[in-house]
CSV table of C-alpha atoms in Angstrom, one decimal:
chain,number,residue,atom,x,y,z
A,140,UNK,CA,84.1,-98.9,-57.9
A,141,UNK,CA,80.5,-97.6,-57.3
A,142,UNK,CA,79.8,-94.3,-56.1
A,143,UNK,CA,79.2,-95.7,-52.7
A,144,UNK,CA,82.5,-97.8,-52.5
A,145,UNK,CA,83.7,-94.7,-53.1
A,146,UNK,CA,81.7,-92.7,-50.5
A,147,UNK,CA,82.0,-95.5,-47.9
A,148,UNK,CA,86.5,-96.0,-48.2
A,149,UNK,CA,86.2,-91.5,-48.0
A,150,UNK,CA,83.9,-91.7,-44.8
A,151,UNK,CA,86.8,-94.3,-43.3
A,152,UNK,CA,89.6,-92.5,-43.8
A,153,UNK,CA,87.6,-88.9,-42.4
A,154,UNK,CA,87.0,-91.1,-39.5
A,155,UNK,CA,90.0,-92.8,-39.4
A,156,UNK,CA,93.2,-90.7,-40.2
A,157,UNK,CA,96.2,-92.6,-40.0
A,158,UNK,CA,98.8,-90.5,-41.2
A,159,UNK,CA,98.8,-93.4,-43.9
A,160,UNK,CA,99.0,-96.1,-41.5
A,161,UNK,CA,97.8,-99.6,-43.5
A,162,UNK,CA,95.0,-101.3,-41.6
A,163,UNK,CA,96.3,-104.0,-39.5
A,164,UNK,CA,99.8,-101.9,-39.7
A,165,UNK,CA,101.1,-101.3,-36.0
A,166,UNK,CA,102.1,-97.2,-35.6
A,167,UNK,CA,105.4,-96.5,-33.3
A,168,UNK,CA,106.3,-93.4,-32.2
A,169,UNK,CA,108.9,-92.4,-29.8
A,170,UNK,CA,109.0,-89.5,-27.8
A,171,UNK,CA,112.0,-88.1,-25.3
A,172,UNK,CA,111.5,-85.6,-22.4
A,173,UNK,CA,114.0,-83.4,-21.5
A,174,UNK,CA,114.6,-80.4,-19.0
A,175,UNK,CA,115.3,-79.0,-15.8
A,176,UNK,CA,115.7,-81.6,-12.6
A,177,UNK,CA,112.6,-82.1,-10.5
A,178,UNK,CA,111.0,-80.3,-13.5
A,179,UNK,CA,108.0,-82.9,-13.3
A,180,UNK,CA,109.0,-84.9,-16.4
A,181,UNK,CA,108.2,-88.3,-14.8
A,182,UNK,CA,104.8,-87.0,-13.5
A,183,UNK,CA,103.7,-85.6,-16.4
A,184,UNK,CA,104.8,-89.3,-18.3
A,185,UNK,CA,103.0,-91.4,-15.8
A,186,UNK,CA,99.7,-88.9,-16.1
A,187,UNK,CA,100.1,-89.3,-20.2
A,188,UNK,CA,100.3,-93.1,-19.4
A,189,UNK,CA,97.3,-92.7,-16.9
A,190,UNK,CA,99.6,-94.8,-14.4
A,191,UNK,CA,98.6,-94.4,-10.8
A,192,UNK,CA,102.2,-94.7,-9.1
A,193,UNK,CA,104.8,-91.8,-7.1
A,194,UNK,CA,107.3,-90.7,-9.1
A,195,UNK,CA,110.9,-91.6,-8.5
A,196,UNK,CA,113.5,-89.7,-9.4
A,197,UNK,CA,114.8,-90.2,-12.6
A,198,UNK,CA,118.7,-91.5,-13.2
A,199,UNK,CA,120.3,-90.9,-16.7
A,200,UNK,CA,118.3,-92.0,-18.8
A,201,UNK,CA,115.2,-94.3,-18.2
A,202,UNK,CA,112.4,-95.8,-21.1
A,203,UNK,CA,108.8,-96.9,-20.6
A,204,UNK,CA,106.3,-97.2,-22.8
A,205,UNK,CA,102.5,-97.1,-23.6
A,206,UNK,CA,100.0,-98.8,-25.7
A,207,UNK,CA,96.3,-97.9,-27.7
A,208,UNK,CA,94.4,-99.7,-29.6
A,209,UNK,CA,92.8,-96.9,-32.2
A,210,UNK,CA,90.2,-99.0,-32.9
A,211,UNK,CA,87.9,-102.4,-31.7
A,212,UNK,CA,90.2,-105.5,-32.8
A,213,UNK,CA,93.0,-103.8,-34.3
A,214,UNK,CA,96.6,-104.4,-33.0
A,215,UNK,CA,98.0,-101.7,-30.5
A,216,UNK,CA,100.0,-99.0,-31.8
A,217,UNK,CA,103.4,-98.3,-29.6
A,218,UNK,CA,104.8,-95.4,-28.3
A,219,UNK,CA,108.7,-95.7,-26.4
A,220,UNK,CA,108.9,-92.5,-24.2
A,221,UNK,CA,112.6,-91.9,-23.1
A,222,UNK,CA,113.2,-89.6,-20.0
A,223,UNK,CA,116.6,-88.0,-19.9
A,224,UNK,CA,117.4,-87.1,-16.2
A,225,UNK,CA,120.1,-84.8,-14.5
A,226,UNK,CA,118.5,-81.6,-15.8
A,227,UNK,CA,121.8,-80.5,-18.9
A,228,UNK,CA,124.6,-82.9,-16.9
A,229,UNK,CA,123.6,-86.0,-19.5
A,230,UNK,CA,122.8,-84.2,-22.3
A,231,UNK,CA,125.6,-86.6,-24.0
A,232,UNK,CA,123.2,-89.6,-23.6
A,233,UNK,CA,120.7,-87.8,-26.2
A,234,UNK,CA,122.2,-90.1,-29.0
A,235,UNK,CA,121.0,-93.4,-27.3
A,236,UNK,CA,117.1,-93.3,-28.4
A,237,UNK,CA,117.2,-90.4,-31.4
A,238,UNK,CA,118.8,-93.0,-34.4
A,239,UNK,CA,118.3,-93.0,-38.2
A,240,UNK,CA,115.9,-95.9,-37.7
A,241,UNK,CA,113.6,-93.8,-35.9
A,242,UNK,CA,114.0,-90.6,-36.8
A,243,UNK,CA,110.7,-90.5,-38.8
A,244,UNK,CA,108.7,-90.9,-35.6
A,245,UNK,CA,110.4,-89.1,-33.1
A,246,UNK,CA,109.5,-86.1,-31.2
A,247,UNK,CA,110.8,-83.7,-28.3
A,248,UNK,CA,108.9,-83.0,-25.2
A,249,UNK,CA,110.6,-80.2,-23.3
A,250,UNK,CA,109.7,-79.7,-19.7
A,251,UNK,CA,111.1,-76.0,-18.5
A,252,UNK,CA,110.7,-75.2,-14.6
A,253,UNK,CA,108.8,-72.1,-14.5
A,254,UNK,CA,109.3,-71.7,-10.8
A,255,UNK,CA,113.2,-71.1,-11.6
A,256,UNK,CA,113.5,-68.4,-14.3
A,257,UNK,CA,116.9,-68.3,-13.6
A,258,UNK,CA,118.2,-71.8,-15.3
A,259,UNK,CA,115.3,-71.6,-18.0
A,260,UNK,CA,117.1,-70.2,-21.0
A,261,UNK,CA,120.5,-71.6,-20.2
A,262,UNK,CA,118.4,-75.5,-19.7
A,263,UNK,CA,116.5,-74.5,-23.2
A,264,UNK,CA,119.6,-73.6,-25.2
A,265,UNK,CA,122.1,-76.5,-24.0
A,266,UNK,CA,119.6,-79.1,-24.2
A,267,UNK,CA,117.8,-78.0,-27.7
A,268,UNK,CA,121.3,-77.1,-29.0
A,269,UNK,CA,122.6,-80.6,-27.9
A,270,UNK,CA,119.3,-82.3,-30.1
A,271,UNK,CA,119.5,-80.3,-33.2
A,272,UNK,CA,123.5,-80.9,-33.6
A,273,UNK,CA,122.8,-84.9,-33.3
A,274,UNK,CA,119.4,-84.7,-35.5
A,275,UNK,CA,121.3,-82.9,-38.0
A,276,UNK,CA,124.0,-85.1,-38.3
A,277,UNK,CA,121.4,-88.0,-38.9
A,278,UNK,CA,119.5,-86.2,-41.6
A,279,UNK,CA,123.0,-85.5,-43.1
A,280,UNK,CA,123.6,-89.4,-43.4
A,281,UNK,CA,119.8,-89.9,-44.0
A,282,UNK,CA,120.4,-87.6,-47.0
A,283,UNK,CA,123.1,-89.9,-48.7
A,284,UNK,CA,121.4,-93.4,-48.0
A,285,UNK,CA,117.8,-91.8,-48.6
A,286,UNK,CA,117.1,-88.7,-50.0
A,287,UNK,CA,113.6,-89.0,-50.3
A,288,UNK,CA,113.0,-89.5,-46.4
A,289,UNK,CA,115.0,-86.5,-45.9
A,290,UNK,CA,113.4,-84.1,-48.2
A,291,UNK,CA,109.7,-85.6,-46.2
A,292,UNK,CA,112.0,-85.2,-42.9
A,293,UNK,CA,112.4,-81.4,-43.9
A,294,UNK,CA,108.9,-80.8,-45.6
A,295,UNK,CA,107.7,-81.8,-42.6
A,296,UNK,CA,108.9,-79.3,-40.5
A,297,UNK,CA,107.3,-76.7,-42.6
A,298,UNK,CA,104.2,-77.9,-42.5
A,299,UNK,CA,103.1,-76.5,-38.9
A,300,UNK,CA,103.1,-73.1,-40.4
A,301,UNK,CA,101.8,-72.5,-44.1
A,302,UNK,CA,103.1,-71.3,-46.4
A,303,UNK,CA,101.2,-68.0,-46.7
A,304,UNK,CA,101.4,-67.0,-42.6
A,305,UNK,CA,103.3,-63.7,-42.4
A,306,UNK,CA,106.3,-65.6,-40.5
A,307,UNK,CA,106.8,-68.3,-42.6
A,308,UNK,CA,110.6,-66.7,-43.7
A,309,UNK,CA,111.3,-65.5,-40.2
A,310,UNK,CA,111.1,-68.3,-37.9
A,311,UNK,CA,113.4,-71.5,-37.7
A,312,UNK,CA,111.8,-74.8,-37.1
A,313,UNK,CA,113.4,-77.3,-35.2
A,314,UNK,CA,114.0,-80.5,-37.4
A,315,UNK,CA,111.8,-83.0,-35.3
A,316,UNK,CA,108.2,-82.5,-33.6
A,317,UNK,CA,108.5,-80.1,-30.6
A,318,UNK,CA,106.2,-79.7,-27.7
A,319,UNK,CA,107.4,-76.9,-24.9
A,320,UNK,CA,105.9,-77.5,-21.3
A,321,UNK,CA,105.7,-74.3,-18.7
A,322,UNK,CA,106.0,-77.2,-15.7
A,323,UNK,CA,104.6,-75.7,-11.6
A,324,UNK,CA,102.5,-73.4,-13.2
A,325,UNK,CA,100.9,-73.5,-9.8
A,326,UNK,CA,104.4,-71.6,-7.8
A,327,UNK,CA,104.8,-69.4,-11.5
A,328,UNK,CA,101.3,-67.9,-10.8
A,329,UNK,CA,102.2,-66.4,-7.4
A,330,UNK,CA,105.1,-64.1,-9.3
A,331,UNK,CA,104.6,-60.4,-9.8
A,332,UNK,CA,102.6,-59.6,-12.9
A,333,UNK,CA,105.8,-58.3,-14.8
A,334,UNK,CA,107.6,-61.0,-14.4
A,335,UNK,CA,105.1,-64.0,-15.7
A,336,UNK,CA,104.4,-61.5,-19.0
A,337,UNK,CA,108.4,-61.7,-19.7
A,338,UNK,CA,108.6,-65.2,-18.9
A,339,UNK,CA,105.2,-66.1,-21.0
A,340,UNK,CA,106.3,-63.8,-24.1
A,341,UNK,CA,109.7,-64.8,-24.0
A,342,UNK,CA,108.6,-68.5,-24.1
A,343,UNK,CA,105.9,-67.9,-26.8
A,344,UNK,CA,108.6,-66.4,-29.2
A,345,UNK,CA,110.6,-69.1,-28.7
A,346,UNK,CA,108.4,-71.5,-29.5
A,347,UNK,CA,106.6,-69.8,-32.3
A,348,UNK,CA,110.4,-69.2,-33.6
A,349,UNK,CA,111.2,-73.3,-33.3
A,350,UNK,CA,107.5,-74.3,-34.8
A,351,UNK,CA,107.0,-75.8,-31.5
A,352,UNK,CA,104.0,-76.3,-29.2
A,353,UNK,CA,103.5,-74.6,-25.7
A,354,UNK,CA,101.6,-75.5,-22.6
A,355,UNK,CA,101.7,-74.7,-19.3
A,356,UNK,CA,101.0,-76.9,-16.5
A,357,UNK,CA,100.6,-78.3,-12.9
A,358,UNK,CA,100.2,-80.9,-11.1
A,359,UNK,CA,95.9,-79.7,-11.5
A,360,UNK,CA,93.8,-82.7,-13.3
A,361,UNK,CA,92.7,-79.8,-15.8
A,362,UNK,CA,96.4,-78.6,-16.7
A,363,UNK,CA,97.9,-81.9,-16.9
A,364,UNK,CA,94.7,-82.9,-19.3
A,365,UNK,CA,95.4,-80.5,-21.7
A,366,UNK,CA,99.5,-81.7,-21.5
A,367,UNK,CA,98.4,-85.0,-22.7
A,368,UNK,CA,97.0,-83.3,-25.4
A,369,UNK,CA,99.9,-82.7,-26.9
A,370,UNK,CA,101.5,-85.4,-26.0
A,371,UNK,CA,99.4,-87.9,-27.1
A,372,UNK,CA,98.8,-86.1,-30.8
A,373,UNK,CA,102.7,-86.7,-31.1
A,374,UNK,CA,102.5,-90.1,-29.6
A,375,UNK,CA,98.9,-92.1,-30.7
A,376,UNK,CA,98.3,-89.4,-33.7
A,377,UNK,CA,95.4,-88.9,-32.0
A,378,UNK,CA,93.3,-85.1,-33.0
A,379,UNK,CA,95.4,-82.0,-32.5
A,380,UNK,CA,93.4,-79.2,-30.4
A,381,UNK,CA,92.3,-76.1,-32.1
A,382,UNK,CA,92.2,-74.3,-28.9
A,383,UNK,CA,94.5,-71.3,-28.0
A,384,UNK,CA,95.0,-69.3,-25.0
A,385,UNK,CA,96.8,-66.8,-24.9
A,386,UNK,CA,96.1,-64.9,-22.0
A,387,UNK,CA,99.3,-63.8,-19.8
A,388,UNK,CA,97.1,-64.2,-16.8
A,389,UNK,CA,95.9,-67.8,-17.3
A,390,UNK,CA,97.9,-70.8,-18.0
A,391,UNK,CA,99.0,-70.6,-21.8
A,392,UNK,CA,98.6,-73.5,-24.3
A,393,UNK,CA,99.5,-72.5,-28.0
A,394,UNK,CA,99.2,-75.3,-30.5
A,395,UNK,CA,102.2,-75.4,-33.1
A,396,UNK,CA,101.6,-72.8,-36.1
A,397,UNK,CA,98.5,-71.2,-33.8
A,398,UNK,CA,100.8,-68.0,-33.0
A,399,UNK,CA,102.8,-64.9,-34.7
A,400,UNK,CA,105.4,-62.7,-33.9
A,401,UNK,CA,102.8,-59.8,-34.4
A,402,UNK,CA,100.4,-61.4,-31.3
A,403,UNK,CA,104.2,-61.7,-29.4
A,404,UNK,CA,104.6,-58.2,-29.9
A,405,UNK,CA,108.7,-56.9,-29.1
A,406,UNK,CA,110.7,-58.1,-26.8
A,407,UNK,CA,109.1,-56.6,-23.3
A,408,UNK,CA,112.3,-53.6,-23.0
A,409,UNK,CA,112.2,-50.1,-24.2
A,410,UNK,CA,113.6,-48.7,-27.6
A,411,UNK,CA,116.8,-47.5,-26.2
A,412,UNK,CA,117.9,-50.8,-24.2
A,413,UNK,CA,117.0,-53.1,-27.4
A,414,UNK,CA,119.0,-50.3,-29.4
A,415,UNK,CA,122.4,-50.9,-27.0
A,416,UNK,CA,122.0,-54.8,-27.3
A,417,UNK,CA,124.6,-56.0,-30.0
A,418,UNK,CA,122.0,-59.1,-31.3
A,419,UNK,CA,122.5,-60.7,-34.6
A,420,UNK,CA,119.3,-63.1,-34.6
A,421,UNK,CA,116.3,-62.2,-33.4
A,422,UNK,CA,116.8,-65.4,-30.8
A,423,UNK,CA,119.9,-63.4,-29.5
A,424,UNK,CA,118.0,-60.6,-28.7
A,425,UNK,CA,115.1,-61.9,-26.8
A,426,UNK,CA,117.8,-64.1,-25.0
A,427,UNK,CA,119.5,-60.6,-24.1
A,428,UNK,CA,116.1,-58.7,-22.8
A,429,UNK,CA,115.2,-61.8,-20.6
A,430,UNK,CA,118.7,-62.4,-18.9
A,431,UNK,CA,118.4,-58.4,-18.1
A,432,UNK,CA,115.5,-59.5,-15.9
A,433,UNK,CA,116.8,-62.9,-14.8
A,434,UNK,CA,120.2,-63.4,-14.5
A,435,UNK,CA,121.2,-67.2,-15.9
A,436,UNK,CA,123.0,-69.6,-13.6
A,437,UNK,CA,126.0,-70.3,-15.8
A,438,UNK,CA,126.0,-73.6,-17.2
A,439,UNK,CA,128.2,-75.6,-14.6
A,440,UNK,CA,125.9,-74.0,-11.5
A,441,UNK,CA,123.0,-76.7,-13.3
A,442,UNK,CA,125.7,-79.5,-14.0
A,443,UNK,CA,124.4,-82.4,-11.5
A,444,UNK,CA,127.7,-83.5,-9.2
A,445,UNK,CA,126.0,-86.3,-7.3
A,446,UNK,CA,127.5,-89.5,-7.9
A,447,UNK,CA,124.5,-92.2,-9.4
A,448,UNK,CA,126.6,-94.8,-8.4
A,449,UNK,CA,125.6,-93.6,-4.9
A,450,UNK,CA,121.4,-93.6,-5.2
A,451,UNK,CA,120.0,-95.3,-2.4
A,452,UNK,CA,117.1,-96.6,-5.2
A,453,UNK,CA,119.2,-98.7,-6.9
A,454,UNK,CA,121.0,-100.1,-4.1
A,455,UNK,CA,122.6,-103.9,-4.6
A,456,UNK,CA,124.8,-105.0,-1.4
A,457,UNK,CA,127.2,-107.5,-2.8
A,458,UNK,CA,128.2,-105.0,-5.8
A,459,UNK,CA,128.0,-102.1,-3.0
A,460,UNK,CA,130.5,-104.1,-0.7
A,461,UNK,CA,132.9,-105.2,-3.4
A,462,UNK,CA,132.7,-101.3,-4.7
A,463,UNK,CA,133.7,-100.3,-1.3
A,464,UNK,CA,136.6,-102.5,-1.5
A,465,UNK,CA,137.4,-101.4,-4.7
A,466,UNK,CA,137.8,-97.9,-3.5
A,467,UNK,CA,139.3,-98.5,-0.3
């Protein structure tokens, strides 16, 4: 090859990177949103997919998808976005759409409530607990079929944060992409002062802590712009945003690796409280300084006893008759 062969394939692939997609190659990504109920998952999906329709709401555990075309005459790279509904009562159904085929390309979007404090960590924990536990046990039979794609699996977690940032030994990155969404920013913003600095340094640690993305949005043009973002760097690979804000007083958006525990500062409680708290993980403890301000609905308060089976949207009258019949 000449020097300009040379030049022209380097210009390409600046202009062009694929991850190491082949041209002609089709990329598929699949992405699953989580979180509270009437969090604004769907919404926030349909904006991504720039689809003008209402929002319905969402019963276990719905798929769409969306398609791009990166360039002029290429094929359309895919993206399957999974939408798990009932807020933590279906967390069982995570296994359907994470699998070892995918696991590659697949990516968390969690949408937390910020208008309800109160069921934020307890939605968090259950439903990122739920998703490690099942992606663990994947790369654990990943690891015996195909070592290789598990070492990349694991490599790749690191590689949000490099390897010379002062919390590279401190945090502990969740084992697939991870993008956190502050949903109603717009209800959030009327909260005392006080209580949006907890909530925003409390969700920045955790974050920072799971090598995880944050933004906080609304149902504003502007918010929901800078959502997609994120959303669509994980989806279409396209560019991530170099832009931070970290303000307590305006909407956050952190890109993954942009943050550090010394920016977080301590957890927001004085020496003496954190001294009483029994914590063994620094998790624990900022867990135990933000249920001091809000006290969590215990776990079966957010379990969603409404029967599907009974949701006027997906109504069939010869099935509904017989049911009744049935239960007669």
């Amino acid at each position: 090859d000449t020097l300009w062969d040379l030049a022209i394939v380097e210009v390409e692939k600046r202009e062009n990177p694929d991850d190491g997609v082949k041209q002609g190659e089709v990329w598929e990504k699949s992405i699953l949103f989580m979180g509270n109920k009437n969090g604004g998952k769907t919404t926030i999906i349909l904006r991504c997919l720039e689809r003008e329709e209402a929002p319905k709401p969402t019963l276990a555990l719905e798929y769409t998808f969306g398609r791009r075309a990166r360039r002029h005459n290429t094929p359309k790279d895919i993206a399957h976005f999974w939408e798990l509904g009932g807020g933590t009562s279906l967390q069982e159904l995570i296994r359907i759409p994470i699998t070892s085929h995918n696991i590659r390309s697949f990516a968390v979007v969690l949408v937390l409530d910020l208008s309800k404090p109160n069921e934020l960590w307890t939605t968090m924990e259950n439903l990122l607990q739920v998703t490690r536990s099942h992606v663990n046990k994947i790369l654990t039979k990943v690891e015996k079929t195909n070592p290789e794609v598990a070492a990349e699996l694991k490599q790749r977690m690191r590689n949000n944060l490099q390897r010379d940032h002062p919390d590279y030994e401190l945090v502990d990155p969740f084992p697939i992409p991870l993008v956190i969404i502050g949903s109603k920013y717009d209800i959030f913003q009327e909260f005392d002062s006080e209580m949006r600095k907890i909530i925003s340094k409390t969700l920045r640690f955790v974050s920072h802590y799971y090598g995880a993305s944050l933004v906080f949005t609304s149902k504003s043009e502007a918010l929901l712009l800078k959502a997609r973002v994120l959303i669509n760097h994980l989806a279409f690979g396209y560019d991530k945003s170099k832009s931070v804000s970290v303000d307590p007083s305006k909407p956050l958006f952190i890109p993954a690796g942009l943050d550090s525990l010394s920016q977080i500062g301590p957890p927001p409680a004085s020496d003496s409280d954190i001294g009483k708290m029994r914590a063994n993980t620094p998790l624990e403890l900022w867990r135990k300084v933000f249920e001091q301000t809000f006290p969590p609905k215990s776990f079966r308060d957010l379990q969603d006893t409404k029967d599907p089976a009974q949701d006027t949207q997906y109504a069939e009258y010869e099935i509904d008759v017989m049911r009744g019949q049935k239960n007669q």
